[in-house]
C-alpha cells in the first residue's frame, strides 16, 4: 500500500507541475504519477486571507480541519503560485488562544459571558448612547479585511437605520489617497486595467513599492515576464533598498516626499523631448489646478476642500518649468541622467509601461497629489487603459477594494455614490427600505478625526471589527488614552486577543475567513467568493451575523430579515442592485460560486478587463478612449507642486523614520505571529540602519538603540543589512510587533484631500542604549 | 510531516549547477523539466525543525535565482488547539 506521505508528495509534485505549465506553457516533465490524490483530503477554492493580490487558493480539508494549501492553477491571479503567508494561512485558524467566547468587562476585568448576553449588551448600549448623546455619538470602525457582506450590513445599519455617517474602515489608513487620486483624475475609483497587464508590458516602474515582500506573487509574475520577454525592465524607485531593489534592473533612491518633484520632472522632460501623445491629449485630457499650501491635518477640527480650476496645456507646461532635471536632482538626490532615463521610458512610443504603487504613494501627506502626478505621466503619453499600459495602484488588504471602496464603508460614501448626492441617497433609501431622511447628507468623521472625536467625547461608543487600531493608529498614545477615557464604550470583534481587545468593554469572538461564507474584492476589481469550509471555534460568529444580530436587537429586524443559511446570497443580491449596468455591474452569486473570481464591471456575462476604451469596455462610447467618469468625458491632468513633509529631520531629530511591513507578517501580526514558522522567521520588530550610520553610532546588528521622536520613545534591536538597507540618515521599522509599538512615535499628519495618514515620514533621534 | 513543493529557477547559465546542488540536499526530491530551465522541488521532513534545516539548505544554494512555493501540507497535530 502506498503510504500517506507518498500520496501527499505526489500531490505536491503534481501541483507544482500544474503551476509550471500555467507559467511556461509547453513545459514537459519526466512521466511520474502526477495525478495521485491524498487520501481523506478534499480541496476547496477560496481567495487568500491575507494581502490585496487576492491569490486563489485551494485549501485541503481533512476530518473537518484545514490542513493544506496550494495555489489554485485555475486562478488568473496567481496561476497556481502562492507565497509563504498564503501557504501557511490555514494555521492562523488554530492558534491556542483563539477567542471562542464573548467577554465583558466586569470590575475592570474581561470575563467570559454567553455570546447572546454580549450581543444584548452591545445593542442596549447603542440605544442608550444614542438616546443620551445623539446618533452621531456612535461609530463603527471596520476594515479592508471585512468581507463584502460584513461591510454592506455595517453601512446599512449605521447609515440607513441609525442615520449616522460615522462609518470608517482601516482602508482609510492604506488606500484613501488612491481613491481620491482616481476620483480627481478619472471621476471613478479603482484601476482601469488588471493583472493581465503584466503579461503585455515592457517596463514596470515601481513607485515606493516593495513588491517582492508586499505583493510577492505579483512580483513573481513580473520576474517571470522578464525571463521570457527579454525587453522587460523593472525599475525600483524607492527611499530604501529592499529585496525588490535587488531583483530590479535599476534601483533609484530618492529623498522622502520628493516623488512629487520626480513625477513633475518626468512630465517636464516628456514635453521637452516632444514625446507627448498630442492627439490623445487633445481628444481625451483636460488640465486642472487646485489649491496649494494645503496643510497637514495636524490640528483638531482641521478642514480643507480642494477646488479644480481649469488651465490648459500651455499653463501646465509653464508650471513644470520649475522641475527641470537639474533643479530636481538637487532636491531629490536622483541624478539628472536618471530623471531623463525615466522620462525616456515613459515617453518611448515602442514600450508599454505599467506603474505600480501601494503604501509609499498612499501613506503620504500629499498622497492624492502624487497619485494624480503619476496618472499625468500615463495621460501625457496616452499609455493607459490598454493591455500592458497603465497606472496600477495596488491594495494592501484582501478586500480594501471590495468592501471599503466598492461597498463604501467610509464616512462620505454609499454603496453607490456619496452621501452628499441626493440621487445616491434616494437610491440607497429605496434599496434599504428606509426613509431617505435617515441618510445624513453630511459626511462626519474620517478615521483620524473619528479617534479625535473619541478623545473629545463627541463619539462615546465605537464598534471595531477585523482591525487592530491600538497597534496601527499613528501617534498611538493619544488615541489609546482616548479609548480608555471615562464614559467611552468600546466593542471589539476579533479572532485573537490584541492590544485593541485589551481596551475593550465587550469582546465578540469572530468566525474567521473559511469558518464562514463571504467574498473579498482584490486590487484588480476581482470579486472572489468563498464557502464556509470548517466550523468556527466555540461561540465565534461571523462579523456579518454579529451586526445583523445587534440590528435585530435594536429593532431593525425588518431591514435584516435574512435566513442564516442563505444570508450571504441574499445580501449579495441586494448589494448588486446598487451596481447595475455596464459601468459597475457585479456578477450574480451563481457565477461567483463557479469561478475563481470575476472582474467587474461584469456586463451581459462578460468581465471588463480594461475600462475606458471602447474595444474592451461596453460602457465606453465611440471607438476609442472615453473617460466617462468625468462629466466632460476627459481624464484630468493636475498641476500639483512639490511641498515638503510636515516634519523633517533637524539638528535635534536628525533621522527620517519610515514604517512598513515584512513578507512574513500580516499587518499588526495578530494572525501571522501565531503561525510558528512565520513567527520564527521574524520574531520581533527591529530598526534597520544604514551601515555607515550604525558605525557612527557605534552599534551592530543585534544591539539596542532608542528611537526618540516628539511623541515618545522606544527601544529596539538594530538590524544592519539583514533584509533592507535604508539610505544614510534613515531608519526603517516594521509595525507588526505589538510588543514594540512603533506607532507610539509616529506622527498623525494626513493628506488634506484623502485624510490618509503618512506613516512613512517623521523625524527621529537614534540613541545607543 | 511538512511536505512542500517549489518551482526553482536558476541564475543565467547556472541551471546544471543548481540541479546538481539540489540533488545533494537531504529531504529534497528534484524533478528537472525536460525542455525548459525550471525544476520542481519537493521537500519532505518529519517535523518543523528538520523542515527548517531543509529550508536553510535550499537558501544556501547560490545558483538559485528564484524559488517559488507552490504547495504546502502540514499535519494538523503540531498546531492543534
Ligand atoms: S501574495 Fe498575498 S494573496 Fe497571494 S498568497 Fe501571498 S499573501 Fe496571499
JSON list of N, CA, C and O in Angstrom, two decimals, chain A residues 15 68 160 213 268 411 446 572:
[
{"chain": "A", "resi": 15, "resn": "UNK", "atom": "N", "xyz": [0.95, 19.44, -8.12]},
{"chain": "A", "resi": 15, "resn": "UNK", "atom": "CA", "xyz": [0.57, 20.86, -8.02]},
{"chain": "A", "resi": 15, "resn": "UNK", "atom": "C", "xyz": [1.64, 21.74, -8.64]},
{"chain": "A", "resi": 15, "resn": "UNK", "atom": "O", "xyz": [1.35, 22.70, -9.36]},
{"chain": "A", "resi": 68, "resn": "UNK", "atom": "N", "xyz": [-4.05, 21.83, 4.52]},
{"chain": "A", "resi": 68, "resn": "UNK", "atom": "CA", "xyz": [-3.11, 22.00, 3.40]},
{"chain": "A", "resi": 68, "resn": "UNK", "atom": "C", "xyz": [-3.56, 23.15, 2.52]},
{"chain": "A", "resi": 68, "resn": "UNK", "atom": "O", "xyz": [-4.74, 23.48, 2.46]},
{"chain": "A", "resi": 160, "resn": "UNK", "atom": "N", "xyz": [-28.09, 53.76, 7.08]},
{"chain": "A", "resi": 160, "resn": "UNK", "atom": "CA", "xyz": [-29.50, 53.66, 6.70]},
{"chain": "A", "resi": 160, "resn": "UNK", "atom": "C", "xyz": [-30.45, 53.64, 7.88]},
{"chain": "A", "resi": 160, "resn": "UNK", "atom": "O", "xyz": [-31.51, 54.25, 7.83]},
{"chain": "A", "resi": 213, "resn": "UNK", "atom": "N", "xyz": [8.21, 41.81, -1.31]},
{"chain": "A", "resi": 213, "resn": "UNK", "atom": "CA", "xyz": [7.73, 41.38, 0.00]},
{"chain": "A", "resi": 213, "resn": "UNK", "atom": "C", "xyz": [6.24, 41.61, 0.20]},
{"chain": "A", "resi": 213, "resn": "UNK", "atom": "O", "xyz": [5.58, 40.85, 0.89]},
{"chain": "A", "resi": 268, "resn": "UNK", "atom": "N", "xyz": [7.92, 67.16, -17.25]},
{"chain": "A", "resi": 268, "resn": "UNK", "atom": "CA", "xyz": [8.66, 68.26, -17.91]},
{"chain": "A", "resi": 268, "resn": "UNK", "atom": "C", "xyz": [9.50, 67.70, -19.07]},
{"chain": "A", "resi": 268, "resn": "UNK", "atom": "O", "xyz": [9.48, 68.23, -20.19]},
{"chain": "A", "resi": 411, "resn": "UNK", "atom": "N", "xyz": [-16.91, 57.46, 5.57]},
{"chain": "A", "resi": 411, "resn": "UNK", "atom": "CA", "xyz": [-17.95, 58.38, 6.06]},
{"chain": "A", "resi": 411, "resn": "UNK", "atom": "C", "xyz": [-18.76, 59.04, 4.94]},
{"chain": "A", "resi": 411, "resn": "UNK", "atom": "O", "xyz": [-19.97, 59.23, 5.07]},
{"chain": "A", "resi": 446, "resn": "UNK", "atom": "N", "xyz": [-13.60, 61.26, 9.25]},
{"chain": "A", "resi": 446, "resn": "UNK", "atom": "CA", "xyz": [-12.67, 60.27, 8.71]},
{"chain": "A", "resi": 446, "resn": "UNK", "atom": "C", "xyz": [-11.95, 59.64, 9.89]},
{"chain": "A", "resi": 446, "resn": "UNK", "atom": "O", "xyz": [-12.14, 60.07, 11.04]},
{"chain": "A", "resi": 572, "resn": "UNK", "atom": "N", "xyz": [-25.71, 39.60, -0.94]},
{"chain": "A", "resi": 572, "resn": "UNK", "atom": "CA", "xyz": [-25.02, 39.89, -2.20]},
{"chain": "A", "resi": 572, "resn": "UNK", "atom": "C", "xyz": [-26.02, 40.37, -3.26]},
{"chain": "A", "resi": 572, "resn": "UNK", "atom": "O", "xyz": [-25.77, 41.34, -3.96]}
]
